[in-house]
Amino acid sequence: MIRRRQPGDNTPTPLRTRRVARKALSYALLSVAALIVLFPFLWMFSSSLKTVAEIFQYPPLLLPQSPQWSNYPAVMQSFPFPKFILNSLISSALPAIGQMVTCSLAAYVFAWKRFPGREVAFVLILATLMLPYQTTLIPTYVLMRYLGWLDTLRPLIVPGFLGGAFGTFLLRQFFLTIPRDLIDAAKMDGCSDFGIYRHVLLPLSRAALTTVGIFIFMLHWNDLLRPVIYLTSYQKMTLTVGLAFLKGQHRTEWSLLMAGAVISMVPMLILYLAAQRYFEEGMLLSGIKG
Amino acid sequence: MKVSGQDSKTTEKGIETHAERSVLVPPKDSGVSTATRLRKRYRGLSQWLDVFPYLLPTILGFVVFNIGPIIATFVLGLTKWDLLSPPQWVGLGNYQEMFFSKALFWRVMRNTIEYTLLYVPLSVILPLLLAVVMNQKLRGIGIFRTAFFLPAVISTVAVGIVWLWLYHEEFGVFNYALRSVGLDKIPWLNSPRWAMPALVLMSVWKVLGYNMVIYLAGLQNIPQDYHDAAKIDGAVAWQRFVHITLPLVSASTFFVLMISLINSFQVFEQTYILTQGGPAYSTLTLSFYIYKEGFQFMHMGYAAALATVMFIILMIFTFFHLRLQHRWVHYEM
């Protein structure tokens, strides 16, 4: 192998050795960093399996001696986790679907139809992304109260069906990449506006739609603020509020709390591992905190 | 007289560029039907009619959940309202109270600035360094990516509960680590001095992988040629970092800086789970203050005034940030 001579190369360490050393160092650094980042999750899981005595041991025990799997059914008995999960599911899946529908409809006309003020309208929609949520929170709450929707899941679901800046932006950018020829060909075959949407754009947009859907789903699943202000009764609570409530009730039963936290992590964890790149893509394009 | 002209306005790639007729109306007894004539005259209106059903949900959403509430917030900020009795008009009374009588507001602003000053540099610099290390063709790099990105995906409540436990004064792992190297344990979430750094630390941990992914995308756009050329000229790794990587990744840095700033103002979940704004108001930032005033004390008018202040501050920030972009963001060498 030809070794490239570097200027200023006084101590001739073979290039291959230096490359290997750099790779090894990188792996080491990354492994340490990954362990640090993942440590809270590992600790969460390990603590969830400890007995009360083991939890309050000092120095802290890394692994429980006899895993208390019974902590899981115990926490599920004390708190209606299935109900929480169901509520979270409803209040996440429905808006996700709503966004996929309404944003794609709007994105279609922003991309492929002309009308006066189109660019201005689009910029206005985008501008709402910069709005801090606090500026719209209070009047929205007042509206929901006026509608009698307090303590229901409706305030969490309905806004999802009224368009959204993120989805509209992402889908419009995607729709713009669809070749004009396809649309023209459809038009020549007598396709209506809606027909173009339904038969040309939608089938080609699976990936983009999935990205929007997953991202909105995740946003709603992890949302704490809106469930906290809108949901007061137990049965209506989503996983996030429920867990916060759990923390209030079982302040010092740490292994139970950890078990609860693990349970609430699992659905999103599975979804994430199954569809990681959709998560990344969605969050990358949004700049909205995860 | 009919005139057909070429209207070739190409606004963006892919947008249709039809040849369109100009809007001169043909004489009445030409071969053009009234409907067509009207449609040509009111072309804009007819375009809107075509498009309206598709935009209706979005327009509704925009008015009901964006424009309407913003204006309502400004107006509500001029009232006192607890939702039970009718709202009372107080003009600038809320703002007077905010700036002059309640010292708490200034404490809140100080806290918010403190949080921002701690959070933003860490969440902008650390992920960049991590991304630089990650930007190599290592095998299994995907596993690391998954690992680093994971905290961003899990709900803050779930991770907040673990961090509560990690920060525990007696049995938490952090204090165990401190004590085992001979340092004193820190009362973390119970100490007005340490609660804020504790909050910041968790927030930075959570956003690390997310910002890293943004930087990675930017780093991968830097052509390897620049680095190779610099190497041939004898540049050392850190020299290449400062003179090549940093300038060319400035667009990503700009983006990360902006969203970190905005997010630092909106921090809520961590505060809710870890400290509820305490101890002794030491972690009460503006966004949590708005929540507390509006939804714990039901001071809707005052909370709306606070939200107005936040809006103005963020708008000013964003404006300057976008302006200064020209100064230090390089898009190409």
Tab-separated table of N, CA, C and O in Angstrom, chain A residues 7 26-27 34 37 40 43-44 47 55-56 58-60 105-106 109 112 114-116 118 125 128 130-135 137-139 141 145 162 172 187 193-194 222 224-225 228 247 254 258 265 268-269 272 276 280 283-284 287-289, chain B residues 12 14-16 47-48 51 54 57-58 61-62 65 69-70 73 83 136 139 145-146 148-150 153-155 161-162 164-166 170-171 173 176 179 205 210 213-214 232 259 263 266 268-269 273 287 291 295 300 303-304 307 310-311 318:
chain	number	residue	atom	x	y	z
A	7	PRO	N	3.428	16.475	4.670
A	7	PRO	CA	4.435	17.467	5.046
A	7	PRO	C	4.499	17.617	6.556
A	7	PRO	O	3.483	17.563	7.239
A	26	SER	N	-12.396	6.891	18.342
A	26	SER	CA	-13.767	7.324	18.079
A	26	SER	C	-14.762	6.358	18.686
A	26	SER	O	-15.735	6.763	19.324
A	27	TYR	N	-14.523	5.072	18.450
A	27	TYR	CA	-15.434	4.074	19.032
A	27	TYR	C	-15.500	4.214	20.547
A	27	TYR	O	-16.563	4.159	21.154
A	34	ALA	N	-22.469	7.177	24.533
A	34	ALA	CA	-23.737	6.458	24.422
A	34	ALA	C	-24.157	5.883	25.771
A	34	ALA	O	-25.334	5.922	26.138
A	37	VAL	N	-25.523	8.652	27.820
A	37	VAL	CA	-26.844	9.082	27.370
A	37	VAL	C	-27.896	8.043	27.721
A	37	VAL	O	-29.004	8.369	28.124
A	40	PRO	N	-29.717	6.789	32.072
A	40	PRO	CA	-31.001	6.949	32.776
A	40	PRO	C	-32.015	5.872	32.426
A	40	PRO	O	-32.777	5.438	33.286
A	43	TRP	N	-31.029	2.709	34.201
A	43	TRP	CA	-31.300	2.868	35.619
A	43	TRP	C	-32.790	2.755	35.907
A	43	TRP	O	-33.222	2.193	36.900
A	44	MET	N	-33.571	3.317	34.979
A	44	MET	CA	-35.032	3.242	35.117
A	44	MET	C	-35.464	1.770	35.157
A	44	MET	O	-36.219	1.343	36.023
A	47	SER	N	-34.094	-0.101	38.293
A	47	SER	CA	-34.760	0.287	39.542
A	47	SER	C	-36.175	-0.258	39.615
A	47	SER	O	-36.697	-0.498	40.693
A	55	ILE	N	-33.956	-0.513	46.800
A	55	ILE	CA	-34.007	0.861	46.290
A	55	ILE	C	-33.271	1.797	47.224
A	55	ILE	O	-32.501	2.649	46.792
A	56	PHE	N	-33.515	1.616	48.497
A	56	PHE	CA	-32.936	2.551	49.461
A	56	PHE	C	-31.609	2.079	49.998
A	56	PHE	O	-31.212	2.425	51.097
A	58	TYR	N	-27.610	2.037	50.127
A	58	TYR	CA	-26.508	2.921	49.757
A	58	TYR	C	-25.209	2.197	50.043
A	58	TYR	O	-25.020	1.727	51.156
A	59	PRO	N	-24.249	2.089	49.186
A	59	PRO	CA	-24.214	2.660	47.834
A	59	PRO	C	-25.245	1.999	46.912
A	59	PRO	O	-25.597	0.852	47.118
A	60	PRO	N	-25.716	2.731	45.918
A	60	PRO	CA	-26.811	2.211	45.083
A	60	PRO	C	-26.411	0.933	44.377
A	60	PRO	O	-25.267	0.751	43.956
A	105	LEU	N	-54.308	17.947	1.714
A	105	LEU	CA	-55.232	18.706	0.872
A	105	LEU	C	-54.713	20.118	0.648
A	105	LEU	O	-54.670	20.613	-0.491
A	106	ALA	N	-54.303	20.759	1.722
A	106	ALA	CA	-53.794	22.125	1.590
A	106	ALA	C	-52.496	22.141	0.804
A	106	ALA	O	-52.293	23.001	-0.057
A	109	VAL	N	-52.969	22.116	-3.037
A	109	VAL	CA	-53.264	23.362	-3.735
A	109	VAL	C	-52.127	24.361	-3.636
A	109	VAL	O	-51.940	25.180	-4.537
A	112	TRP	N	-49.741	22.843	-6.480
A	112	TRP	CA	-50.087	22.623	-7.874
A	112	TRP	C	-51.257	23.423	-8.396
A	112	TRP	O	-51.645	23.281	-9.547
A	114	ARG	N	-52.999	27.346	-8.851
A	114	ARG	CA	-52.708	28.769	-8.723
A	114	ARG	C	-53.937	29.502	-8.233
A	114	ARG	O	-55.039	29.226	-8.663
A	115	PHE	N	-53.695	30.444	-7.334
A	115	PHE	CA	-54.771	31.317	-6.915
A	115	PHE	C	-54.128	32.560	-6.324
A	115	PHE	O	-52.999	32.524	-5.837
A	116	PRO	N	-54.853	33.651	-6.400
A	116	PRO	CA	-54.252	34.905	-5.941
A	116	PRO	C	-53.906	34.856	-4.460
A	116	PRO	O	-54.655	34.341	-3.650
A	118	ARG	N	-51.471	33.146	-3.138
A	118	ARG	CA	-51.035	31.826	-2.689
A	118	ARG	C	-49.751	31.896	-1.883
A	118	ARG	O	-49.617	31.274	-0.826
A	125	ILE	N	-49.038	30.710	6.868
A	125	ILE	CA	-49.157	29.412	7.513
A	125	ILE	C	-47.826	29.042	8.165
A	125	ILE	O	-47.767	28.592	9.316
A	128	THR	N	-46.877	30.578	11.525
A	128	THR	CA	-47.444	30.086	12.770
A	128	THR	C	-46.496	29.119	13.469
A	128	THR	O	-46.626	28.867	14.667
A	130	MET	N	-43.533	29.732	14.127
A	130	MET	CA	-42.685	30.505	15.011
A	130	MET	C	-43.419	30.987	16.250
A	130	MET	O	-42.819	31.529	17.155
A	131	LEU	N	-44.721	30.795	16.262
A	131	LEU	CA	-45.501	31.269	17.395
A	131	LEU	C	-45.204	30.457	18.649
A	131	LEU	O	-45.343	29.243	18.624
A	132	PRO	N	-44.883	31.125	19.742
A	132	PRO	CA	-44.804	30.354	20.977
A	132	PRO	C	-46.209	29.937	21.392
A	132	PRO	O	-47.157	30.711	21.250
A	133	TYR	N	-46.342	28.710	21.904
A	133	TYR	CA	-47.683	28.198	22.167
A	133	TYR	C	-48.404	29.009	23.241
A	133	TYR	O	-49.624	29.047	23.293
A	134	GLN	N	-47.621	29.687	24.088
A	134	GLN	CA	-48.257	30.435	25.171
A	134	GLN	C	-49.178	31.532	24.642
A	134	GLN	O	-50.124	31.928	25.320
A	135	THR	N	-48.885	32.043	23.452
A	135	THR	CA	-49.696	33.154	22.968
A	135	THR	C	-51.075	32.701	22.517
A	135	THR	O	-51.980	33.500	22.414
A	137	LEU	N	-52.498	29.778	23.891
A	137	LEU	CA	-52.986	28.808	24.860
A	137	LEU	C	-54.243	29.273	25.575
A	137	LEU	O	-55.243	28.567	25.639
A	138	ILE	N	-54.178	30.481	26.123
A	138	ILE	CA	-55.270	30.908	26.997
A	138	ILE	C	-56.590	31.095	26.255
A	138	ILE	O	-57.607	30.534	26.667
A	139	PRO	N	-56.608	31.828	25.154
A	139	PRO	CA	-57.894	31.954	24.461
A	139	PRO	C	-58.419	30.621	23.949
A	139	PRO	O	-59.633	30.400	23.929
A	141	TYR	N	-58.065	27.801	25.436
A	141	TYR	CA	-58.677	27.177	26.596
A	141	TYR	C	-60.062	27.766	26.841
A	141	TYR	O	-61.020	27.043	27.116
A	145	ARG	N	-63.601	25.819	26.852
A	145	ARG	CA	-64.481	25.869	28.007
A	145	ARG	C	-65.880	26.290	27.560
A	145	ARG	O	-66.882	25.711	27.975
A	162	LEU	N	-57.748	20.522	11.663
A	162	LEU	CA	-57.872	21.826	11.042
A	162	LEU	C	-56.530	22.303	10.514
A	162	LEU	O	-56.106	23.415	10.753
A	172	ARG	N	-46.112	19.915	0.998
A	172	ARG	CA	-45.993	20.769	-0.190
A	172	ARG	C	-44.627	20.598	-0.826
A	172	ARG	O	-44.518	20.435	-2.050
A	187	LYS	N	-54.478	14.996	-16.197
A	187	LYS	CA	-55.443	16.005	-16.655
A	187	LYS	C	-55.937	15.683	-18.048
A	187	LYS	O	-57.118	15.833	-18.359
A	193	ASP	N	-59.696	17.759	-10.347
A	193	ASP	CA	-58.734	18.198	-9.339
A	193	ASP	C	-58.570	17.165	-8.244
A	193	ASP	O	-57.476	16.768	-7.871
A	194	PHE	N	-59.710	16.747	-7.713
A	194	PHE	CA	-59.630	15.810	-6.608
A	194	PHE	C	-59.072	14.479	-7.071
A	194	PHE	O	-58.383	13.771	-6.340
A	222	ASN	N	-46.509	12.535	23.557
A	222	ASN	CA	-45.633	13.056	24.597
A	222	ASN	C	-46.105	14.363	25.203
A	222	ASN	O	-45.469	14.881	26.125
A	224	LEU	N	-47.594	17.047	27.409
A	224	LEU	CA	-48.021	17.108	28.803
A	224	LEU	C	-48.926	18.309	29.045
A	224	LEU	O	-49.926	18.226	29.753
A	225	LEU	N	-48.599	19.418	28.446
A	225	LEU	CA	-49.289	20.667	28.770
A	225	LEU	C	-50.779	20.602	28.491
A	225	LEU	O	-51.596	20.913	29.353
A	228	VAL	N	-52.725	18.335	30.703
A	228	VAL	CA	-52.772	18.856	32.072
A	228	VAL	C	-53.834	19.929	32.215
A	228	VAL	O	-54.582	19.961	33.200
A	247	LYS	N	-46.730	10.048	40.047
A	247	LYS	CA	-45.606	10.573	40.803
A	247	LYS	C	-46.107	11.297	42.033
A	247	LYS	O	-45.518	11.223	43.102
A	254	TRP	N	-40.305	4.312	44.781
A	254	TRP	CA	-39.547	4.546	43.567
A	254	TRP	C	-39.612	3.401	42.581
A	254	TRP	O	-39.674	3.625	41.367
A	258	MET	N	-40.760	3.796	38.802
A	258	MET	CA	-39.912	3.409	37.679
A	258	MET	C	-40.641	2.422	36.779
A	258	MET	O	-40.550	2.504	35.552
A	265	MET	N	-43.014	4.160	28.583
A	265	MET	CA	-42.002	4.330	27.548
A	265	MET	C	-42.188	3.337	26.415
A	265	MET	O	-41.837	3.615	25.270
A	268	MET	N	-43.881	4.007	22.738
A	268	MET	CA	-43.125	4.910	21.869
A	268	MET	C	-41.786	4.287	21.499
A	268	MET	O	-41.300	4.463	20.383
A	269	LEU	N	-41.215	3.536	22.401
A	269	LEU	CA	-39.937	2.891	22.114
A	269	LEU	C	-40.082	1.913	20.954
A	269	LEU	O	-39.277	1.902	20.021
A	272	TYR	N	-40.570	3.760	17.757
A	272	TYR	CA	-39.321	4.390	17.351
A	272	TYR	C	-38.379	3.381	16.714
A	272	TYR	O	-37.816	3.607	15.648
A	276	GLN	N	-37.547	4.305	12.840
A	276	GLN	CA	-36.658	5.369	13.303
A	276	GLN	C	-36.469	6.500	12.308
A	276	GLN	O	-36.475	7.664	12.674
A	280	GLU	N	-36.692	10.675	12.706
A	280	GLU	CA	-35.588	11.598	12.488
A	280	GLU	C	-35.951	12.624	11.430
A	280	GLU	O	-35.720	13.804	11.591
A	283	MET	N	-38.555	15.178	12.720
A	283	MET	CA	-38.061	16.127	13.697
A	283	MET	C	-37.014	17.031	13.093
A	283	MET	O	-36.894	18.191	13.448
A	284	LEU	N	-36.269	16.504	12.171
A	284	LEU	CA	-35.262	17.308	11.492
A	284	LEU	C	-35.904	18.483	10.787
A	284	LEU	O	-35.414	19.604	10.821
A	287	GLY	N	-37.890	21.404	13.592
A	287	GLY	CA	-37.342	22.341	14.540
A	287	GLY	C	-38.205	22.489	15.757
A	287	GLY	O	-37.924	23.283	16.640
A	288	ILE	N	-39.267	21.706	15.826
A	288	ILE	CA	-40.103	21.721	17.018
A	288	ILE	C	-39.506	20.750	17.994
A	288	ILE	O	-39.069	19.702	17.617
A	289	LYS	N	-39.500	21.108	19.245
A	289	LYS	CA	-38.834	20.261	20.198
A	289	LYS	C	-39.550	18.934	20.294
A	289	LYS	O	-40.756	18.832	20.181
B	12	GLU	N	-41.395	28.892	-8.595
B	12	GLU	CA	-40.480	27.909	-8.036
B	12	GLU	C	-40.409	26.717	-8.974
B	12	GLU	O	-41.216	26.596	-9.853
B	14	GLY	N	-41.082	23.383	-10.590
B	14	GLY	CA	-42.197	22.448	-10.574
B	14	GLY	C	-43.547	23.128	-10.644
B	14	GLY	O	-44.542	22.491	-10.888
B	15	ILE	N	-43.611	24.424	-10.416
B	15	ILE	CA	-44.930	25.066	-10.482
B	15	ILE	C	-45.302	25.235	-11.937
B	15	ILE	O	-44.480	25.580	-12.774
B	16	GLU	N	-46.572	25.035	-12.210
B	16	GLU	CA	-46.975	25.037	-13.617
B	16	GLU	C	-46.790	26.408	-14.234
B	16	GLU	O	-47.049	27.429	-13.641
B	47	GLN	N	-60.488	30.861	-9.315
B	47	GLN	CA	-59.408	30.028	-8.788
B	47	GLN	C	-59.621	29.760	-7.305
B	47	GLN	O	-59.451	28.633	-6.830
B	48	TRP	N	-60.021	30.791	-6.586
B	48	TRP	CA	-60.266	30.597	-5.172
B	48	TRP	C	-61.403	29.612	-4.929
B	48	TRP	O	-61.358	28.810	-4.006
B	51	VAL	N	-60.223	26.180	-5.190
B	51	VAL	CA	-59.228	25.789	-4.211
B	51	VAL	C	-59.805	25.750	-2.797
B	51	VAL	O	-59.311	25.044	-1.911
B	54	TYR	N	-60.292	22.625	-0.424
B	54	TYR	CA	-59.049	22.028	0.053
B	54	TYR	C	-58.439	22.833	1.181
B	54	TYR	O	-57.772	22.287	2.058
B	57	PRO	N	-60.232	23.542	5.877
B	57	PRO	CA	-59.793	23.178	7.232
B	57	PRO	C	-58.597	24.008	7.694
B	57	PRO	O	-58.552	24.474	8.832
B	58	THR	N	-57.660	24.210	6.785
B	58	THR	CA	-56.469	24.952	7.162
B	58	THR	C	-56.819	26.397	7.511
B	58	THR	O	-56.323	26.951	8.488
B	61	GLY	N	-58.541	26.457	10.794
B	61	GLY	CA	-57.577	26.240	11.863
B	61	GLY	C	-56.739	27.477	12.112
B	61	GLY	O	-56.480	27.866	13.244
B	62	PHE	N	-56.340	28.116	11.031
B	62	PHE	CA	-55.507	29.303	11.148
B	62	PHE	C	-56.247	30.394	11.898
B	62	PHE	O	-55.708	31.031	12.800
B	65	PHE	N	-57.402	28.897	15.654
B	65	PHE	CA	-56.385	28.487	16.621
B	65	PHE	C	-55.099	29.293	16.545
B	65	PHE	O	-54.200	29.065	17.346
B	69	PRO	N	-56.700	33.532	18.514
B	69	PRO	CA	-56.113	33.524	19.852
B	69	PRO	C	-55.027	34.558	20.073
B	69	PRO	O	-54.928	35.109	21.169
B	70	ILE	N	-54.219	34.849	19.053
B	70	ILE	CA	-53.179	35.866	19.296
B	70	ILE	C	-53.819	37.194	19.648
B	70	ILE	O	-53.465	37.844	20.630
B	73	THR	N	-55.339	37.097	22.946
B	73	THR	CA	-54.373	37.194	24.040
B	73	THR	C	-54.010	38.642	24.316
B	73	THR	O	-53.936	39.074	25.469
B	83	LEU	N	-62.429	33.673	35.033
B	83	LEU	CA	-63.333	32.732	34.362
B	83	LEU	C	-64.652	32.532	35.099
B	83	LEU	O	-65.598	32.006	34.548
B	136	GLN	N	-18.154	9.831	10.682
B	136	GLN	CA	-17.133	8.969	10.092
B	136	GLN	C	-17.798	7.682	9.635
B	136	GLN	O	-18.836	7.299	10.144
B	139	ARG	N	-18.349	1.280	11.326
B	139	ARG	CA	-19.374	0.246	11.277
B	139	ARG	C	-20.200	0.308	12.539
B	139	ARG	O	-19.685	0.501	13.627
B	145	ARG	N	-26.354	6.191	16.629
B	145	ARG	CA	-27.341	7.195	16.249
B	145	ARG	C	-28.662	6.932	16.950
B	145	ARG	O	-29.271	7.841	17.513
B	146	THR	N	-29.101	5.681	16.913
B	146	THR	CA	-30.328	5.317	17.603
B	146	THR	C	-30.239	5.653	19.081
B	146	THR	O	-31.159	6.212	19.662
B	148	PHE	N	-28.319	7.845	20.681
B	148	PHE	CA	-28.275	9.261	21.019
B	148	PHE	C	-29.618	9.943	20.774
B	148	PHE	O	-29.964	10.893	21.464
B	149	PHE	N	-30.336	9.468	19.796
B	149	PHE	CA	-31.592	10.117	19.442
B	149	PHE	C	-32.727	9.731	20.374
B	149	PHE	O	-33.727	10.429	20.479
B	150	LEU	N	-32.573	8.626	21.050
B	150	LEU	CA	-33.666	8.079	21.849
B	150	LEU	C	-34.256	9.056	22.868
B	150	LEU	O	-35.473	9.168	22.955
B	153	VAL	N	-37.144	11.241	21.840
B	153	VAL	CA	-38.377	10.624	21.399
B	153	VAL	C	-39.289	10.238	22.563
B	153	VAL	O	-40.509	10.193	22.421
B	154	ILE	N	-38.685	9.991	23.707
B	154	ILE	CA	-39.457	9.533	24.861
B	154	ILE	C	-40.037	10.739	25.600
B	154	ILE	O	-39.444	11.811	25.622
B	155	SER	N	-41.188	10.550	26.188
B	155	SER	CA	-41.855	11.669	26.837
B	155	SER	C	-41.055	12.202	28.011
B	155	SER	O	-40.391	11.457	28.725
B	161	ILE	N	-39.123	11.366	35.592
B	161	ILE	CA	-39.253	10.573	36.816
B	161	ILE	C	-37.935	9.906	37.156
B	161	ILE	O	-37.524	9.874	38.324
B	162	VAL	N	-37.234	9.407	36.147
B	162	VAL	CA	-35.931	8.825	36.425
B	162	VAL	C	-34.959	9.884	36.934
B	162	VAL	O	-34.207	9.667	37.876
B	164	LEU	N	-35.607	12.546	38.466
B	164	LEU	CA	-35.954	12.856	39.858
B	164	LEU	C	-35.200	11.914	40.789
B	164	LEU	O	-34.645	12.316	41.801
B	165	TRP	N	-35.218	10.673	40.418
B	165	TRP	CA	-34.581	9.662	41.221
B	165	TRP	C	-33.051	9.804	41.147
B	165	TRP	O	-32.359	9.629	42.150
B	166	LEU	N	-32.532	10.136	39.998
B	166	LEU	CA	-31.086	10.314	39.875
B	166	LEU	C	-30.602	11.495	40.708
B	166	LEU	O	-29.494	11.492	41.217
B	170	GLU	N	-30.177	11.653	48.817
B	170	GLU	CA	-29.531	10.587	49.580
B	170	GLU	C	-29.185	9.382	48.724
B	170	GLU	O	-28.113	8.829	48.833
B	171	PHE	N	-30.133	8.993	47.881
B	171	PHE	CA	-29.971	7.697	47.212
B	171	PHE	C	-29.761	7.831	45.720
B	171	PHE	O	-29.737	6.849	45.008
B	173	VAL	N	-28.032	8.517	42.099
B	173	VAL	CA	-26.755	8.086	41.541
B	173	VAL	C	-25.773	9.247	41.417
B	173	VAL	O	-24.575	9.083	41.620
B	176	TYR	N	-24.102	9.854	44.590
B	176	TYR	CA	-23.216	8.727	44.860
B	176	TYR	C	-21.908	8.912	44.104
B	176	TYR	O	-20.824	8.719	44.665
B	179	ARG	N	-19.903	11.671	45.782
B	179	ARG	CA	-19.306	11.292	47.059
B	179	ARG	C	-18.177	10.304	46.879
B	179	ARG	O	-17.206	10.304	47.629
B	205	TRP	N	-29.403	16.968	27.986
B	205	TRP	CA	-29.342	15.529	27.716
B	205	TRP	C	-30.417	15.119	26.735
B	205	TRP	O	-30.192	14.334	25.812
B	210	TYR	N	-30.916	14.973	19.173
B	210	TYR	CA	-31.722	15.660	18.182
B	210	TYR	C	-30.888	16.713	17.445
B	210	TYR	O	-30.837	16.734	16.219
B	213	VAL	N	-28.257	15.183	15.163
B	213	VAL	CA	-28.720	14.725	13.854
B	213	VAL	C	-28.795	15.883	12.867
B	213	VAL	O	-28.455	15.751	11.691
B	214	ILE	N	-29.219	17.040	13.353
B	214	ILE	CA	-29.262	18.219	12.490
B	214	ILE	C	-27.859	18.576	12.019
B	214	ILE	O	-27.625	18.839	10.827
B	232	ILE	N	-3.430	18.249	2.537
B	232	ILE	CA	-2.236	18.304	1.704
B	232	ILE	C	-1.410	19.546	2.035
B	232	ILE	O	-0.185	19.523	2.003
B	259	ILE	N	-33.595	27.441	17.209
B	259	ILE	CA	-34.594	26.615	17.882
B	259	ILE	C	-34.248	26.378	19.337
B	259	ILE	O	-35.143	26.234	20.172
B	263	ASN	N	-36.903	27.226	22.130
B	263	ASN	CA	-37.295	26.168	23.056
B	263	ASN	C	-36.952	26.493	24.498
B	263	ASN	O	-37.657	26.095	25.424
B	266	GLN	N	-39.650	28.204	26.049
B	266	GLN	CA	-40.907	27.492	26.184
B	266	GLN	C	-40.825	26.302	27.116
B	266	GLN	O	-41.762	25.532	27.193
B	268	PHE	N	-41.349	23.684	29.667
B	268	PHE	CA	-42.472	23.484	30.577
B	268	PHE	C	-42.415	22.125	31.267
B	268	PHE	O	-42.474	22.032	32.483
B	269	GLU	N	-42.284	21.061	30.478
B	269	GLU	CA	-42.462	19.731	31.038
B	269	GLU	C	-41.430	19.394	32.105
B	269	GLU	O	-41.766	18.824	33.142
B	273	ILE	N	-42.345	18.469	36.061
B	273	ILE	CA	-42.061	17.201	36.715
B	273	ILE	C	-40.995	17.343	37.798
B	273	ILE	O	-41.114	16.778	38.870
B	287	SER	N	-42.357	30.677	30.880
B	287	SER	CA	-43.431	29.829	30.377
B	287	SER	C	-44.152	29.118	31.512
B	287	SER	O	-45.375	28.948	31.477
B	291	TYR	N	-48.165	29.446	32.889
B	291	TYR	CA	-49.023	28.309	33.228
B	291	TYR	C	-49.572	28.457	34.636
B	291	TYR	O	-50.763	28.303	34.897
B	295	PHE	N	-53.378	28.823	34.947
B	295	PHE	CA	-54.106	27.576	35.166
B	295	PHE	C	-54.034	27.042	36.574
B	295	PHE	O	-54.734	26.101	36.902
B	300	MET	N	-56.404	34.766	34.445
B	300	MET	CA	-56.313	34.663	32.998
B	300	MET	C	-55.787	35.937	32.354
B	300	MET	O	-55.020	35.891	31.400
B	303	ALA	N	-52.056	36.343	33.022
B	303	ALA	CA	-51.311	35.361	32.251
B	303	ALA	C	-51.252	35.763	30.782
B	303	ALA	O	-50.230	35.591	30.119
B	304	ALA	N	-52.375	36.308	30.277
B	304	ALA	CA	-52.372	36.740	28.880
B	304	ALA	C	-51.389	37.882	28.674
B	304	ALA	O	-50.712	37.963	27.652
B	307	ALA	N	-48.072	36.428	28.464
B	307	ALA	CA	-47.872	35.786	27.172
B	307	ALA	C	-47.568	36.829	26.100
B	307	ALA	O	-46.783	36.578	25.183
B	310	MET	N	-44.001	37.705	26.372
B	310	MET	CA	-43.167	36.646	25.813
B	310	MET	C	-43.161	36.710	24.293
B	310	MET	O	-42.127	36.559	23.649
B	311	PHE	N	-44.319	36.938	23.738
B	311	PHE	CA	-44.438	37.024	22.293
B	311	PHE	C	-43.535	38.125	21.762
B	311	PHE	O	-42.790	37.932	20.793
B	318	THR	N	-36.111	36.753	17.240
B	318	THR	CA	-36.117	36.129	15.932
B	318	THR	C	-35.747	37.129	14.864
B	318	THR	O	-34.991	36.823	13.944
